[in-house]
Amino acid sequence: MVRELTKVVYKPSVEGNEEFIVIVNPEEYKRWKEGDTTIPLVEVVDSYEIFWSNQGAQGLLGRPSKQQLENAFGTSKDDEVIKQILEKGKEESGKGIRTGDGATNLSKGSAAAEGGLAPQAEHRHIHDMPTTVILGAGIVGLSTAHALSALAPPDHRIHVVEPAPRLFSSASGQAAGFIAKDWFAPALAPLGLLSFDLHRDLAERHGGRARWGYSESVSYSLDHTYQSPDFPPDAQPRTNAPAEGIHGAQEPSDDRSSDTHQPPLLDGHGLDPNVSGLQFETGLEWLLNNQTRASAASSEAENASAPSSGSEGATVKRDDIPKWLRAEPEALEALSDKTSTAQVHPKRLCEFLLEQCLATGVIIHHPARATKLLRDEHDPDARSHIRVEYLGEVSDSPEGRTRVVDIPCDNIVIAAGCWTPQVYATLFPNASRMPRIAHLAGYSVTVKSKHWPPVPVSSNPDAIRVPRDAPVSDDESSSSVPAFLASTLCHAIFTDAPGFAPEIFSRITGDVWVGGLNTSDVRLPPLPTDAQIDATYVERLLAVARALCGEDIEVRKQSLCFRPVTATGRPIIARMHEADLGDGIKPAGWAGQGGVFVATGHGPWGISLSLGTGRIVAEMVLGRELSVDVSALSRWDGVIDYSTRSLTP
Ligand SMILES: Cc1cc2nc3c(=O)[nH]c(=O)nc-3n(C[C@H](O)[C@H](O)[C@H](O)COP(=O)(O)OP(=O)(O)OC[C@H]3O[C@@H](n4cnc5c(N)ncnc54)[C@H](O)[C@@H]3O)c2cc1C
């Protein structure tokens, strides 16, 4: 039976947004509130977890630090804090929300982490519910959780495990956010189209323009001659050399996983598993060959069956040129019109997906890491569990707050981007083969130009003019898109600079993103938050930004993040075959469906392909017919081929 989700929310200050929340069992809470002190606290609360948000009712739920508890309650002892929240807080209940796909989705139980429950108590609630655990809260993991919560029956439990202390510190939060309808090779084209439509639908249903900066975009290629002062010799990046290849999964720099057994790589393309670098075979050479995704897409269109994009080659008029760009019309060539490309602010889209997931009862374990699979060896019918260990502040707490939780687990989706091989090797140490994922580092800067967003020009003299310094949202702020931008278009500019191929995007959220400087010279850090920025690369990007947007730009942010790439250049979206997982413990699926899935390797297109990938993986988990044919993404040695439902040769 589906339980109603009831929470008790306590706001220490009426003026602030800060809230402390516990999830309760409504009947026991009612009796306790009415004075029945015989009920133990553990029965009143659904789980012994305290959540915290500073964004009001719609905000993300996190875990409060010890200091925050001390400040608000004068103690950080869980018992005492929970008691105070129950006494002073206000009860709120919710039965779930309408999801992006239109289905009414009832609460799937509590939104609390499982950790605080004693094992018996936990089993009392969830022993007979199908459970999917998604590893990685990047855009692919969250899109999967979001789609699964919309498509799965209400009793399907969904957990997401994410170790990075700061959410969305990976490529999913740092990328440009360019979205294309038909810039893909034939194998990816159906997924690209599905995803483009899902992005547009989601934005229309949920106010995506204001909430995550969804906007139609036009694209140009720009021919620019750089003055030498823009590019002093000492600003040259150390390398951008394709000859060195791209760091492969064979040489993780993660100390925590370096002693993990790494099985031979499963790439199905005869690559020597002992080589450290991964050379691309098809499709992604442009990333290291000083080309933009636009030139790659147009050569796809010439050489293969990929459709060309929109208004390619159309004449550019002076009025078409974005005000923030220093360029003459003859230097620009139109690549696509607004029907075939769009943009999002990827971090905000991730935040939105997470909010939706939490609201539908998805359970987020953060910061935490899945460390092993377990099963009662004396019971042949026993269900598999996955052990999740909390990291950082929570696990170090002297009060011994949740450290380890074993979650029943029927399906696992590994969506850990470049870190996927490490997750795979940790959970399936006896695997005979494993997917091979390499990483390709990309630098970017986010700047603000005085000419973006544009000041609206009105023929009505009484109209209120938005001042030039009107507040616009910066990359990290949570303010929404200014209303006067309601009909403004975004621009994507693809160009050349000495040594690399810059990509520049003006976002509806008021900033300009400059990137395209990739390097094979950076090792994969243990977590995305450990990335070390080399100022040389940043200077290189800023030189381009100043040359094209003006000297008076204001630097808002600099970033280094990692694209997960495969040997074929195509993502892997597939169910793993049991035989490849080795002879250890494996989740058995549920009612003949499910098992272990991998969704990663989206390279330079993970934002664009995210929502489609999430939909497809959710359908795979539930054993449904797939919305589009992704057989080319699962047709590699050792995985189920979804076009034939058989094992490929
Ligand atoms: C500079 C740059 C610009 C880009 N621009 C665009 C663009 O304009 N358009 C586009 O479509 N794509 C773009 N991309 C590509 C896109 O960002 C990626 O393809 C996409 O973000 C990959 O998402 P992901 O969820 O697979 O991986 P990630 O974003 O890397 O997320 C993986 C998650 O797994 C977590 N993790 C790590 N270890 C573990 C573990 N042991 N257990 C569980 N989880 C773990 C990580 O902390 C992370 O949160 C860009 C990429 C870069 C680098």
Short mmCIF file of N, CA, C and O in Angstrom, two decimals, residues 21-128:
data_model
loop_
_atom_site.label_atom_id
_atom_site.label_comp_id
_atom_site.label_asym_id
_atom_site.label_seq_id
_atom_site.Cartn_x
_atom_site.Cartn_y
_atom_site.Cartn_z
N ILE A 21 13.73 19.52 8.80
CA ILE A 21 12.60 18.66 8.46
C ILE A 21 12.83 17.24 8.96
O ILE A 21 13.95 16.72 8.84
N VAL A 22 11.79 16.63 9.51
CA VAL A 22 11.84 15.17 9.73
C VAL A 22 10.60 14.56 9.10
O VAL A 22 9.54 15.20 9.02
N ILE A 23 10.74 13.34 8.63
CA ILE A 23 9.61 12.62 8.04
C ILE A 23 8.99 11.78 9.15
O ILE A 23 9.72 11.12 9.91
N VAL A 24 7.67 11.83 9.27
CA VAL A 24 7.02 11.13 10.39
C VAL A 24 5.99 10.12 9.90
O VAL A 24 5.53 10.19 8.76
N ASN A 25 5.65 9.22 10.80
CA ASN A 25 4.50 8.33 10.58
C ASN A 25 3.28 9.08 11.11
O ASN A 25 3.19 9.35 12.31
N PRO A 26 2.34 9.46 10.23
CA PRO A 26 1.31 10.43 10.62
C PRO A 26 0.48 10.01 11.84
O PRO A 26 0.21 10.83 12.72
N GLU A 27 0.12 8.72 11.91
CA GLU A 27 -0.75 8.32 13.02
C GLU A 27 -0.04 8.41 14.36
O GLU A 27 -0.54 8.97 15.33
N GLU A 28 1.19 7.85 14.38
CA GLU A 28 1.95 7.89 15.63
C GLU A 28 2.25 9.34 16.02
O GLU A 28 2.21 9.70 17.19
N TYR A 29 2.55 10.18 15.02
CA TYR A 29 2.86 11.58 15.32
C TYR A 29 1.65 12.28 15.92
O TYR A 29 1.77 13.04 16.89
N LYS A 30 0.46 11.97 15.38
CA LYS A 30 -0.76 12.60 15.89
C LYS A 30 -0.94 12.24 17.37
O LYS A 30 -1.17 13.09 18.22
N ARG A 31 -0.78 10.93 17.66
CA ARG A 31 -0.95 10.49 19.06
C ARG A 31 0.10 11.13 19.96
O ARG A 31 -0.18 11.58 21.06
N TRP A 32 1.32 11.19 19.47
CA TRP A 32 2.42 11.77 20.26
C TRP A 32 2.15 13.25 20.53
O TRP A 32 2.31 13.73 21.64
N LYS A 33 1.66 13.95 19.52
CA LYS A 33 1.35 15.37 19.64
C LYS A 33 0.22 15.59 20.65
O LYS A 33 0.18 16.58 21.38
N GLU A 34 -0.71 14.61 20.66
CA GLU A 34 -1.85 14.74 21.58
C GLU A 34 -1.48 14.35 23.02
O GLU A 34 -2.32 14.33 23.90
N GLY A 35 -0.24 13.99 23.22
CA GLY A 35 0.23 13.78 24.59
C GLY A 35 0.56 12.35 24.94
O GLY A 35 0.90 12.06 26.09
N ASP A 36 0.47 11.43 24.00
CA ASP A 36 0.79 10.04 24.30
C ASP A 36 2.31 9.86 24.31
O ASP A 36 2.93 9.54 23.30
N THR A 37 2.89 10.08 25.48
CA THR A 37 4.35 10.04 25.57
C THR A 37 4.88 8.61 25.68
O THR A 37 6.08 8.40 25.80
N THR A 38 3.97 7.64 25.65
CA THR A 38 4.45 6.26 25.73
C THR A 38 5.03 5.79 24.39
O THR A 38 5.72 4.79 24.32
N ILE A 39 4.71 6.54 23.32
CA ILE A 39 5.20 6.10 22.01
C ILE A 39 6.67 6.48 21.88
O ILE A 39 7.04 7.64 22.01
N PRO A 40 7.53 5.49 21.64
CA PRO A 40 8.94 5.83 21.47
C PRO A 40 9.15 6.70 20.23
O PRO A 40 8.45 6.54 19.23
N LEU A 41 10.12 7.59 20.34
CA LEU A 41 10.40 8.52 19.24
C LEU A 41 10.66 7.78 17.92
O LEU A 41 10.26 8.23 16.84
N VAL A 42 11.30 6.63 18.05
CA VAL A 42 11.66 5.88 16.85
C VAL A 42 10.42 5.43 16.07
O VAL A 42 10.46 5.18 14.87
N GLU A 43 9.28 5.33 16.78
CA GLU A 43 8.03 4.97 16.10
C GLU A 43 7.36 6.19 15.48
O GLU A 43 6.61 6.10 14.53
N VAL A 44 7.64 7.35 16.07
CA VAL A 44 6.99 8.57 15.59
C VAL A 44 7.61 9.00 14.26
O VAL A 44 6.92 9.39 13.33
N VAL A 45 8.95 8.90 14.19
CA VAL A 45 9.60 9.32 12.95
C VAL A 45 9.71 8.14 12.01
O VAL A 45 9.83 7.00 12.43
N ASP A 46 9.66 8.46 10.74
CA ASP A 46 9.75 7.42 9.72
C ASP A 46 11.18 6.90 9.62
O ASP A 46 11.43 5.73 9.42
N SER A 47 12.12 7.81 9.74
CA SER A 47 13.51 7.39 9.86
C SER A 47 14.19 8.43 10.73
O SER A 47 13.71 9.55 10.87
N TYR A 48 15.32 8.05 11.29
CA TYR A 48 15.95 8.92 12.26
C TYR A 48 16.87 9.92 11.58
O TYR A 48 18.03 10.09 11.94
N GLU A 49 16.36 10.58 10.57
CA GLU A 49 17.17 11.52 9.80
C GLU A 49 16.61 12.93 9.89
O GLU A 49 15.40 13.12 9.85
N ILE A 50 17.52 13.89 9.97
CA ILE A 50 17.11 15.30 9.98
C ILE A 50 17.55 15.90 8.65
O ILE A 50 18.70 15.74 8.25
N PHE A 51 16.62 16.55 7.98
CA PHE A 51 16.95 17.20 6.72
C PHE A 51 16.95 18.71 6.90
O PHE A 51 16.33 19.23 7.83
N TRP A 52 17.62 19.36 5.98
CA TRP A 52 17.76 20.81 6.07
C TRP A 52 17.63 21.42 4.69
O TRP A 52 18.09 20.83 3.70
N SER A 53 16.99 22.56 4.60
CA SER A 53 16.91 23.26 3.33
C SER A 53 17.00 24.75 3.61
O SER A 53 16.50 25.22 4.64
N ASN A 54 17.62 25.49 2.71
CA ASN A 54 17.60 26.94 2.88
C ASN A 54 16.92 27.60 1.69
O ASN A 54 17.13 28.74 1.39
N GLN A 55 16.12 26.83 0.97
CA GLN A 55 15.46 27.38 -0.22
C GLN A 55 13.95 27.28 -0.12
O GLN A 55 13.26 27.21 -1.13
N GLY A 56 13.41 27.21 1.09
CA GLY A 56 11.97 27.15 1.24
C GLY A 56 11.43 25.81 0.79
O GLY A 56 12.18 24.86 0.56
N ALA A 57 10.12 25.77 0.60
CA ALA A 57 9.45 24.50 0.34
C ALA A 57 9.94 23.80 -0.92
O ALA A 57 9.95 22.59 -1.01
N GLN A 58 10.35 24.60 -1.93
CA GLN A 58 10.76 23.98 -3.18
C GLN A 58 12.24 23.62 -3.20
O GLN A 58 12.77 23.15 -4.18
N GLY A 59 12.94 23.90 -2.09
CA GLY A 59 14.38 23.76 -2.11
C GLY A 59 14.86 22.33 -2.03
O GLY A 59 14.10 21.39 -1.84
N LEU A 60 16.17 22.18 -2.17
CA LEU A 60 16.78 20.86 -2.08
C LEU A 60 16.95 20.48 -0.63
O LEU A 60 17.25 21.32 0.21
N LEU A 61 16.76 19.21 -0.35
CA LEU A 61 16.97 18.76 1.01
C LEU A 61 18.40 18.28 1.17
O LEU A 61 18.86 17.45 0.40
N GLY A 62 19.07 18.82 2.16
CA GLY A 62 20.41 18.35 2.46
C GLY A 62 20.44 17.88 3.91
O GLY A 62 19.40 17.76 4.56
N ARG A 63 21.63 17.62 4.40
CA ARG A 63 21.77 17.24 5.79
C ARG A 63 22.44 18.38 6.54
O ARG A 63 23.44 18.90 6.07
N PRO A 64 21.91 18.76 7.68
CA PRO A 64 22.50 19.88 8.41
C PRO A 64 23.84 19.49 9.01
O PRO A 64 24.04 18.33 9.39
N SER A 65 24.74 20.46 9.11
CA SER A 65 26.00 20.18 9.79
C SER A 65 25.75 20.25 11.29
O SER A 65 24.72 20.76 11.75
N LYS A 66 26.74 19.77 12.02
CA LYS A 66 26.65 19.80 13.48
C LYS A 66 26.47 21.25 13.95
O LYS A 66 25.67 21.55 14.84
N GLN A 67 27.24 22.14 13.29
CA GLN A 67 27.19 23.55 13.68
C GLN A 67 25.81 24.15 13.44
O GLN A 67 25.29 24.90 14.28
N GLN A 68 25.19 23.79 12.33
CA GLN A 68 23.85 24.31 12.03
C GLN A 68 22.85 23.84 13.09
O GLN A 68 21.97 24.59 13.51
N LEU A 69 23.00 22.59 13.51
CA LEU A 69 22.10 22.07 14.55
C LEU A 69 22.33 22.82 15.86
O LEU A 69 21.38 23.22 16.54
N GLU A 70 23.60 23.01 16.20
CA GLU A 70 23.93 23.72 17.44
C GLU A 70 23.31 25.12 17.41
O GLU A 70 22.72 25.57 18.39
N ASN A 71 23.47 25.80 16.26
CA ASN A 71 22.97 27.17 16.15
C ASN A 71 21.45 27.24 16.31
O ASN A 71 20.91 28.12 16.96
N ALA A 72 20.77 26.29 15.70
CA ALA A 72 19.31 26.37 15.69
C ALA A 72 18.66 25.77 16.93
O ALA A 72 17.60 26.21 17.36
N PHE A 73 19.31 24.75 17.52
CA PHE A 73 18.64 24.02 18.61
C PHE A 73 19.41 24.03 19.92
O PHE A 73 18.96 23.49 20.92
N GLY A 74 20.63 24.57 19.88
CA GLY A 74 21.44 24.56 21.09
C GLY A 74 22.01 23.19 21.39
O GLY A 74 22.59 22.95 22.45
N THR A 75 21.84 22.26 20.51
CA THR A 75 22.39 20.91 20.67
C THR A 75 22.50 20.28 19.29
O THR A 75 21.81 20.70 18.36
N SER A 76 23.40 19.30 19.17
CA SER A 76 23.45 18.59 17.89
C SER A 76 23.09 17.12 18.08
O SER A 76 23.31 16.29 17.21
N LYS A 77 22.54 16.80 19.27
CA LYS A 77 22.16 15.40 19.52
C LYS A 77 20.86 15.11 18.76
O LYS A 77 19.86 15.82 18.92
N ASP A 78 20.88 14.07 17.95
CA ASP A 78 19.73 13.77 17.10
C ASP A 78 18.42 13.71 17.88
O ASP A 78 17.42 14.31 17.49
N ASP A 79 18.43 12.95 19.00
CA ASP A 79 17.22 12.77 19.81
C ASP A 79 16.59 14.10 20.18
O ASP A 79 15.40 14.33 20.00
N GLU A 80 17.46 14.97 20.72
CA GLU A 80 16.95 16.25 21.23
C GLU A 80 16.49 17.15 20.09
O GLU A 80 15.47 17.83 20.20
N VAL A 81 17.24 17.12 18.99
CA VAL A 81 16.86 17.97 17.85
C VAL A 81 15.52 17.50 17.28
O VAL A 81 14.61 18.29 17.04
N ILE A 82 15.39 16.19 17.11
CA ILE A 82 14.14 15.66 16.52
C ILE A 82 12.95 16.02 17.42
O ILE A 82 11.90 16.45 16.95
N LYS A 83 13.15 15.88 18.72
CA LYS A 83 12.08 16.21 19.66
C LYS A 83 11.65 17.67 19.49
O LYS A 83 10.46 17.98 19.42
N GLN A 84 12.64 18.55 19.38
CA GLN A 84 12.32 19.97 19.22
C GLN A 84 11.57 20.23 17.90
O GLN A 84 10.63 21.01 17.85
N ILE A 85 12.02 19.56 16.84
CA ILE A 85 11.35 19.76 15.54
C ILE A 85 9.90 19.29 15.64
O ILE A 85 8.97 19.96 15.18
N LEU A 86 9.70 18.14 16.30
CA LEU A 86 8.34 17.60 16.41
C LEU A 86 7.46 18.52 17.26
O LEU A 86 6.27 18.71 16.98
N GLU A 87 8.05 19.10 18.29
CA GLU A 87 7.26 19.97 19.18
C GLU A 87 6.94 21.31 18.53
O GLU A 87 5.81 21.78 18.56
N LYS A 88 7.97 21.91 17.89
CA LYS A 88 7.79 23.28 17.42
C LYS A 88 7.38 23.36 15.95
O LYS A 88 6.97 24.41 15.48
N GLY A 89 7.56 22.27 15.21
CA GLY A 89 7.36 22.33 13.77
C GLY A 89 5.90 22.21 13.35
O GLY A 89 5.01 21.96 14.16
N LYS A 90 5.69 22.40 12.06
CA LYS A 90 4.35 22.33 11.48
C LYS A 90 4.26 21.10 10.59
O LYS A 90 5.15 20.83 9.79
N GLU A 91 3.15 20.40 10.72
CA GLU A 91 2.98 19.19 9.92
C GLU A 91 2.59 19.55 8.49
O GLU A 91 1.75 20.42 8.27
N GLU A 92 3.21 18.91 7.52
CA GLU A 92 2.83 19.11 6.12
C GLU A 92 2.75 17.74 5.47
O GLU A 92 3.60 16.90 5.71
N SER A 93 1.71 17.54 4.67
CA SER A 93 1.65 16.25 4.00
C SER A 93 1.57 16.46 2.51
O SER A 93 1.15 17.51 2.03
N GLY A 94 1.98 15.46 1.77
CA GLY A 94 1.93 15.56 0.31
C GLY A 94 1.74 14.18 -0.26
O GLY A 94 2.31 13.21 0.21
N LYS A 95 0.92 14.12 -1.29
CA LYS A 95 0.69 12.82 -1.91
C LYS A 95 1.49 12.67 -3.18
O LYS A 95 1.26 11.80 -3.98
N GLY A 96 2.39 13.59 -3.42
CA GLY A 96 3.14 13.53 -4.66
C GLY A 96 2.68 14.64 -5.58
O GLY A 96 1.85 15.47 -5.23
N ILE A 97 3.20 14.67 -6.77
CA ILE A 97 2.97 15.78 -7.67
C ILE A 97 2.72 15.26 -9.07
O ILE A 97 2.93 14.10 -9.34
N ARG A 98 2.30 16.15 -9.93
CA ARG A 98 2.25 15.75 -11.34
C ARG A 98 3.67 15.78 -11.87
O ARG A 98 4.39 16.73 -11.67
N THR A 99 4.03 14.75 -12.54
CA THR A 99 5.40 14.69 -13.04
C THR A 99 5.48 15.29 -14.42
O THR A 99 4.47 15.58 -15.04
N GLY A 100 6.73 15.45 -14.90
CA GLY A 100 6.95 16.02 -16.22
C GLY A 100 6.29 15.23 -17.33
O GLY A 100 6.05 15.74 -18.41
N ASP A 101 5.98 13.97 -17.08
CA ASP A 101 5.40 13.17 -18.15
C ASP A 101 3.90 13.07 -18.02
O ASP A 101 3.26 12.30 -18.71
N GLY A 102 3.34 13.85 -17.12
CA GLY A 102 1.90 13.96 -17.06
C GLY A 102 1.23 12.93 -16.18
O GLY A 102 0.05 13.05 -15.89
N ALA A 103 1.94 11.93 -15.74
CA ALA A 103 1.31 10.92 -14.91
C ALA A 103 1.27 11.39 -13.47
O ALA A 103 2.22 11.97 -12.97
N THR A 104 0.17 11.15 -12.78
CA THR A 104 0.13 11.50 -11.38
C THR A 104 0.90 10.45 -10.62
O THR A 104 0.65 9.26 -10.73
N ASN A 105 1.85 10.88 -9.86
CA ASN A 105 2.74 9.94 -9.20
C ASN A 105 2.59 10.09 -7.70
O ASN A 105 3.00 11.07 -7.12
N LEU A 106 2.00 9.11 -7.09
CA LEU A 106 1.82 9.17 -5.65
C LEU A 106 3.15 9.01 -4.96
O LEU A 106 4.10 8.50 -5.53
N SER A 107 3.19 9.44 -3.73
CA SER A 107 4.42 9.28 -2.95
C SER A 107 4.80 7.81 -2.90
O SER A 107 3.98 6.93 -2.78
N LYS A 108 6.10 7.58 -3.04
CA LYS A 108 6.57 6.19 -2.97
C LYS A 108 7.11 5.89 -1.59
O LYS A 108 8.04 5.14 -1.41
N GLY A 109 6.58 6.53 -0.59
CA GLY A 109 7.11 6.32 0.74
C GLY A 109 7.91 7.53 1.15
O GLY A 109 7.81 8.58 0.55
N SER A 110 8.70 7.40 2.15
CA SER A 110 9.38 8.56 2.70
C SER A 110 10.49 9.05 1.80
O SER A 110 11.03 8.33 0.99
N ALA A 111 10.82 10.32 1.96
CA ALA A 111 11.95 10.89 1.23
C ALA A 111 13.19 10.84 2.09
O ALA A 111 14.18 11.44 1.79
N ALA A 112 13.12 10.14 3.19
CA ALA A 112 14.26 10.12 4.10
C ALA A 112 15.26 9.06 3.69
O ALA A 112 14.91 8.05 3.10
N ALA A 113 16.51 9.31 4.01
CA ALA A 113 17.51 8.28 3.79
C ALA A 113 17.22 7.11 4.70
O ALA A 113 16.67 7.26 5.78
N GLU A 114 17.62 5.93 4.28
CA GLU A 114 17.30 4.74 5.06
C GLU A 114 18.20 4.56 6.26
O GLU A 114 17.93 3.77 7.14
N GLY A 115 19.30 5.30 6.26
CA GLY A 115 20.39 4.97 7.16
C GLY A 115 20.04 4.84 8.62
O GLY A 115 20.55 3.97 9.30
N GLY A 116 19.16 5.70 9.15
CA GLY A 116 18.95 5.69 10.58
C GLY A 116 18.08 4.56 11.06
O GLY A 116 18.00 4.30 12.25
N LEU A 117 17.40 3.88 10.18
CA LEU A 117 16.52 2.81 10.61
C LEU A 117 17.32 1.58 10.98
O LEU A 117 18.28 1.24 10.32
N ALA A 118 16.87 0.93 12.04
CA ALA A 118 17.45 -0.37 12.33
C ALA A 118 17.06 -1.30 11.19
O ALA A 118 16.01 -1.12 10.59
N PRO A 119 17.89 -2.29 10.89
CA PRO A 119 17.58 -3.14 9.75
C PRO A 119 16.17 -3.72 9.80
O PRO A 119 15.48 -3.74 8.81
N GLN A 120 15.70 -4.17 11.00
CA GLN A 120 14.36 -4.76 11.05
C GLN A 120 13.32 -3.74 10.66
O GLN A 120 12.39 -4.03 9.93
N ALA A 121 13.49 -2.50 11.18
CA ALA A 121 12.50 -1.47 10.89
C ALA A 121 12.47 -1.17 9.40
O ALA A 121 11.42 -1.00 8.81
N GLU A 122 13.66 -1.13 8.81
CA GLU A 122 13.73 -0.83 7.39
C GLU A 122 13.00 -1.91 6.60
O GLU A 122 12.19 -1.64 5.73
N HIS A 123 13.26 -3.15 6.95
CA HIS A 123 12.65 -4.24 6.20
C HIS A 123 11.14 -4.25 6.37
O HIS A 123 10.41 -4.60 5.46
N ARG A 124 10.69 -3.80 7.55
CA ARG A 124 9.25 -3.76 7.79
C ARG A 124 8.57 -2.93 6.71
O ARG A 124 7.50 -3.24 6.23
N HIS A 125 9.24 -1.83 6.29
CA HIS A 125 8.62 -0.95 5.31
C HIS A 125 8.81 -1.41 3.88
O HIS A 125 7.95 -1.24 3.05
N ILE A 126 9.97 -1.94 3.55
CA ILE A 126 10.30 -2.02 2.13
C ILE A 126 10.68 -3.41 1.65
O ILE A 126 11.15 -3.55 0.54
N HIS A 127 10.44 -4.43 2.47
CA HIS A 127 10.95 -5.73 2.06
C HIS A 127 10.32 -6.23 0.78
O HIS A 127 10.89 -7.00 0.06
N ASP A 128 9.10 -5.76 0.49
CA ASP A 128 8.44 -6.31 -0.69
C ASP A 128 8.26 -5.28 -1.80
O ASP A 128 7.33 -5.35 -2.58
#
